[in-house]
């Protein structure tokens, strides 16, 4: 090939490449290129709709009269056979939502874990889990669990809603676990029946459990911050660090507890059985377990007052601490941003096709010049 033809070929190739990239960019809808674009679609009002809907399960507002048990509650700690109508109505709702998002949906195991999968395109064997439990204890039949854990379940739904239109190199599973209040029964069931027998590679899991009512009841002046608890292993610590970096990137207004990542009480939550088996997991919550159980951080924990229209969200409740939707939305943004990064969001389908076309064009041009 002479110098002159090779120069002409180079100009031709460059032009072709430019046209291809420019046309693919033009064809690419705005907001289809990376984690930040997914994060921007997280909606506070949509999150709130999910949270209120789940909190109100048991009245038949979604499933109809067959699910009206006369009060709001979602207990199923005795297994699916004794699951309350409220829990069953929530199972139906979650299944329908995941299905409408185009996810591969299944209801798994003895505690009706609802699983929505977005299968990876390049490395489907690498699995990321976004979780939250949707059951509530039987202790108080009239406890709606607005914060514990309609808040985290709504976070899973909103993350699934904004991530599901994209493709990812690795697999993402959105899981609403049942039986958590019976000591993580649904998560244990899932690990023993799905993850372990299939020797699955769970790269990491994020568990949102009580993300709507930050602040310390007994101290109204406490810092509004997010607690991240995890195991002491290097893998858990690295996983937690990534979450806090994602928070700083995608939800800069979100404040993290200065003690994070906390390792004192990493077990009580669906992340516990995962961490125990060596899978990196995080408890993402408005307070740590000690604060919620023993230090008065949640007056309405597991009571009839934990609802949007009850004491937990009443500005006159004495502590002044109420549901904080912007806070929960920031938590979801952080989760979405981190998962989009870790599972590796694939650029708009048109881009790779166009680039392949450009490469093919370059090869064809080069060959023609050679003859
Ligand atoms: Zn909980």
XYZ file of C-alpha atoms and ligand atoms in Angstrom:
372
model
C 0.000 0.000 0.000
C 1.351 3.368 -1.025
C 1.601 6.241 1.395
C -1.054 8.121 -0.444
C -3.656 5.335 -0.416
C -2.961 4.561 3.223
C -3.561 8.217 4.070
C -6.797 8.170 2.103
C -7.799 4.978 3.844
C -7.014 6.511 7.207
C -9.156 9.563 6.446
C -11.935 7.281 5.239
C -11.746 5.158 8.350
C -11.720 8.161 10.595
C -14.749 9.602 8.820
C -16.599 6.309 9.005
C -15.770 5.961 12.697
C -16.894 9.511 13.388
C -20.183 9.042 11.504
C -20.859 5.796 13.342
C -20.151 7.218 16.778
C -22.077 10.417 16.054
C -25.111 8.536 14.720
C -25.093 6.093 17.620
C -24.840 8.993 20.045
C -27.766 10.674 18.332
C -29.790 7.465 18.469
C -29.014 7.031 22.168
C -31.802 8.311 24.382
C -30.584 10.687 27.048
C -29.708 8.954 30.287
C -28.791 5.558 28.902
C -25.063 5.528 29.324
C -23.932 4.929 32.881
C -24.613 4.565 36.603
C -25.266 8.253 37.060
C -28.080 8.173 34.493
C -29.819 5.360 36.387
C -29.356 7.181 39.697
C -31.059 10.293 38.332
C -34.222 8.312 37.687
C -34.732 7.408 41.337
C -37.994 9.078 42.322
C -38.996 10.097 45.838
C -42.709 10.063 44.995
C -42.493 6.610 43.407
C -40.571 5.347 46.435
C -43.251 6.779 48.717
C -46.027 5.098 46.727
C -44.276 1.725 47.056
C -43.690 2.232 50.795
C -47.289 3.223 51.621
C -48.703 0.425 49.462
C -46.624 -2.228 51.246
C -47.344 -0.725 54.673
C -51.100 -0.966 53.986
C -51.086 -4.662 53.053
C -53.768 -6.675 54.831
C -56.684 -4.405 53.976
C -57.212 -5.776 50.483
C -56.522 -2.379 48.913
C -54.327 -4.060 46.290
C -55.469 -7.669 46.159
C -59.180 -7.194 46.766
C -61.559 -8.404 49.488
C -59.989 -11.879 49.617
C -56.936 -10.308 51.281
C -58.772 -8.084 53.767
C -57.821 -9.319 57.228
C -59.145 -6.193 58.920
C -55.776 -4.775 59.967
C -52.376 -4.015 58.469
C -49.696 -6.622 59.132
C -47.473 -9.039 57.165
C -46.382 -11.890 59.441
C -45.217 -15.207 57.951
C -42.627 -16.431 60.415
C -44.360 -19.800 60.660
C -43.781 -20.372 56.971
C -46.004 -19.865 53.966
C -48.601 -22.294 55.291
C -49.473 -19.881 58.100
C -48.689 -16.633 56.304
C -51.168 -13.858 57.042
C -53.434 -12.503 54.336
C -51.469 -9.259 54.549
C -48.254 -11.126 53.790
C -49.898 -13.002 50.933
C -51.228 -9.755 49.509
C -47.697 -8.313 49.664
C -46.326 -11.412 47.896
C -48.843 -10.849 45.101
C -47.997 -7.150 44.858
C -44.217 -7.672 44.749
C -44.522 -10.447 42.179
C -46.714 -8.250 39.968
C -44.316 -5.309 40.267
C -41.200 -7.322 39.354
C -43.130 -8.953 36.529
C -44.222 -5.588 35.109
C -40.572 -4.494 35.137
C -39.713 -7.416 32.864
C -37.657 -9.246 35.478
C -37.433 -13.035 35.652
C -39.678 -13.528 38.717
C -40.026 -16.434 41.104
C -41.443 -17.017 44.567
C -38.944 -19.185 46.351
C -38.961 -21.415 49.400
C -40.848 -21.851 52.636
C -41.069 -18.130 53.410
C -42.146 -16.883 49.978
C -39.036 -14.915 49.089
C -39.918 -12.909 45.986
C -36.977 -12.862 43.567
C -36.679 -10.713 40.446
C -33.615 -11.395 38.310
C -31.900 -9.291 35.678
C -29.540 -11.819 34.105
C -26.072 -10.593 33.173
C -25.040 -10.435 29.515
C -21.304 -11.174 29.876
C -20.644 -12.698 33.292
C -24.065 -13.954 34.459
C -22.379 -16.228 36.995
C -21.390 -13.178 39.031
C -24.430 -12.277 41.126
C -25.247 -9.091 43.017
C -28.199 -9.058 45.423
C -30.313 -6.057 46.451
C -32.494 -7.136 49.370
C -35.003 -6.101 51.994
C -37.407 -8.171 54.089
C -41.127 -7.623 53.590
C -42.556 -9.560 56.516
C -43.404 -8.083 59.912
C -43.636 -9.846 63.291
C -46.734 -11.411 64.732
C -46.089 -9.807 68.143
C -48.520 -6.983 67.495
C -51.137 -8.011 64.953
C -51.925 -4.413 64.098
C -48.318 -3.316 63.434
C -48.028 -2.160 59.813
C -44.214 -2.027 59.705
C -44.058 1.210 57.736
C -40.365 1.615 58.538
C -39.657 -2.040 59.432
C -39.558 -2.909 56.645
C -41.924 -1.461 54.084
C -39.180 1.168 53.788
C -36.448 -1.261 52.689
C -38.793 -3.298 50.490
C -39.853 -0.099 48.723
C -36.140 0.605 48.253
C -35.716 -2.763 46.530
C -38.693 -2.032 44.241
C -37.461 1.441 43.333
C -33.931 0.165 42.653
C -35.419 -2.581 40.465
C -37.628 -0.087 38.635
C -34.766 2.206 37.624
C -32.195 -0.528 36.904
C -34.421 -2.969 34.997
C -34.464 -1.055 31.659
C -30.661 -1.399 31.417
C -28.486 -4.369 30.651
C -25.611 -5.387 32.914
C -22.597 -7.599 32.410
C -23.268 -9.391 35.701
C -26.530 -10.648 37.188
C -28.580 -8.554 39.597
C -31.165 -10.201 41.831
C -33.729 -8.104 43.650
C -35.030 -10.079 46.613
C -37.839 -9.333 49.057
C -37.225 -11.860 51.829
C -39.921 -13.355 54.041
C -39.458 -14.771 57.544
C -36.813 -12.259 58.629
C -38.584 -11.530 61.889
C -38.334 -15.221 62.790
C -34.528 -14.727 62.686
C -33.669 -14.452 58.994
C -35.561 -17.614 58.038
C -36.162 -16.572 54.426
C -32.520 -15.625 53.812
C -31.300 -18.886 55.364
C -33.777 -20.845 53.247
C -32.557 -19.069 50.107
C -28.903 -19.718 50.889
C -29.420 -23.404 51.695
C -31.761 -24.160 48.790
C -30.495 -21.894 45.994
C -27.078 -20.334 46.573
C -25.191 -23.216 48.192
C -26.508 -26.214 46.170
C -25.788 -24.348 42.935
C -22.424 -23.131 44.213
C -23.412 -19.621 43.141
C -20.965 -16.756 43.152
C -22.676 -14.031 45.171
C -20.194 -11.187 44.776
C -22.000 -9.023 47.300
C -25.394 -8.206 48.780
C -26.939 -4.979 50.010
C -29.704 -5.243 52.601
C -31.925 -2.249 53.275
C -33.736 -2.713 56.595
C -35.387 0.377 58.184
C -34.211 3.308 56.079
C -37.080 5.781 56.575
C -36.867 7.096 60.122
C -33.355 8.352 60.841
C -32.599 10.298 63.997
C -32.576 9.343 67.605
C -35.953 9.418 69.354
C -34.519 10.280 72.729
C -32.247 12.923 71.223
C -34.069 15.107 68.654
C -30.784 16.914 67.990
C -28.972 13.767 66.936
C -27.259 13.736 63.560
C -29.450 12.324 60.794
C -27.145 9.667 59.419
C -26.983 6.212 57.866
C -25.512 3.232 59.692
C -23.642 0.595 57.705
C -22.856 -2.637 59.531
C -20.855 -5.535 58.117
C -18.421 -8.322 58.978
C -14.785 -7.831 59.867
C -13.408 -9.707 56.848
C -11.448 -7.715 54.252
C -14.111 -8.562 51.639
C -16.890 -7.148 53.841
C -14.855 -4.068 54.682
C -14.104 -3.423 51.009
C -17.774 -3.895 50.122
C -18.787 -1.370 52.805
C -16.180 1.128 51.610
C -17.591 0.937 48.103
C -21.047 1.722 49.456
C -19.852 4.817 51.261
C -17.924 6.000 48.212
C -21.086 5.473 46.141
C -22.988 7.559 48.684
C -20.503 10.425 48.410
C -20.766 10.218 44.613
C -24.466 9.686 43.961
C -26.143 11.134 47.077
C -23.792 13.802 48.450
C -26.428 15.036 50.909
C -26.503 11.643 52.628
C -24.523 11.653 55.902
C -22.861 8.406 57.035
C -22.328 7.540 60.677
C -18.724 8.358 61.573
C -18.331 4.878 63.099
C -18.994 3.142 59.751
C -18.435 0.452 58.768
C -19.620 -0.931 62.111
C -18.783 -4.526 62.991
C -20.359 -4.928 66.462
C -23.747 -6.264 65.347
C -23.569 -7.396 61.756
C -25.746 -10.477 62.190
C -29.349 -9.391 62.939
C -30.719 -8.806 59.448
C -30.818 -10.780 56.197
C -27.178 -9.912 55.542
C -26.207 -12.011 58.609
C -26.533 -15.516 57.124
C -24.768 -14.302 53.946
C -21.812 -12.849 55.855
C -21.631 -15.976 57.993
C -21.090 -18.060 54.848
C -18.422 -15.700 53.517
C -20.475 -13.567 51.127
C -19.929 -9.806 51.569
C -23.125 -8.230 52.867
C -24.219 -4.929 54.371
C -26.894 -3.928 56.854
C -28.037 -0.516 55.644
C -30.204 1.135 58.305
C -31.154 4.363 60.041
C -29.645 3.145 63.330
C -27.557 0.202 64.423
C -29.094 -2.792 66.191
C -27.984 -1.697 69.678
C -29.587 1.712 69.238
C -32.859 0.256 67.990
C -33.138 -2.496 70.582
C -31.653 -1.037 73.735
C -30.884 2.658 73.434
C -34.333 4.017 72.639
C -33.669 4.958 69.046
C -37.056 3.758 67.872
C -40.119 4.204 70.099
C -42.362 2.761 67.405
C -40.318 -0.325 66.532
C -42.647 -3.338 66.036
C -45.708 -1.427 67.247
C -49.007 -0.276 65.745
C -47.500 3.218 65.572
C -45.021 2.380 62.780
C -46.990 3.822 59.854
C -47.222 6.944 57.724
C -50.486 7.921 59.463
C -49.434 6.978 63.006
C -47.113 8.138 65.769
C -43.886 7.254 64.004
C -44.631 9.946 61.437
C -46.365 12.455 63.725
C -44.405 15.698 64.212
C -46.100 16.060 67.614
C -44.839 12.680 68.818
C -42.524 14.250 71.370
C -39.222 13.399 69.758
C -40.124 15.266 66.591
C -38.557 12.422 64.635
C -40.654 11.483 61.591
C -40.409 9.572 58.342
C -37.768 11.174 56.128
C -38.480 10.423 52.454
C -35.574 12.468 51.033
C -33.227 10.468 53.297
C -34.616 7.102 52.138
C -34.449 8.279 48.519
C -30.763 9.101 48.989
C -30.205 5.586 50.318
C -31.840 4.164 47.181
C -29.705 6.441 44.957
C -26.569 5.139 46.666
C -27.702 1.530 46.223
C -28.561 2.064 42.546
C -25.269 3.821 41.794
C -23.168 1.171 43.476
C -24.953 -1.759 41.832
C -24.829 -0.096 38.401
C -21.063 0.254 38.844
C -20.396 -3.168 40.306
C -22.628 -5.193 37.947
C -21.202 -3.070 35.118
C -23.955 -1.313 33.256
C -23.745 -1.962 29.499
C -23.883 1.141 27.305
C -27.004 1.558 25.144
C -27.322 -1.499 22.838
C -26.978 0.679 19.714
C -23.471 1.727 20.695
C -21.849 -1.690 20.572
C -23.612 -2.565 17.313
C -22.418 0.708 15.757
C -18.859 0.195 16.974
C -18.853 -3.328 15.550
C -20.094 -1.858 12.284
C -17.295 0.693 12.349
C -14.655 -1.991 12.924
C -16.094 -4.128 10.112
C -16.070 -1.072 7.863
C -12.432 -0.329 8.728
C -11.386 -3.890 7.907
C -13.273 -3.849 4.607
C -11.705 -0.523 3.620
C -8.208 -1.673 4.502
C -8.637 -4.849 2.457
C -9.901 -2.949 -0.563
C -6.861 -0.662 -0.487
C -4.531 -3.629 -0.289
C -5.781 -5.195 -3.524
Zn -36.408 -5.335 59.935
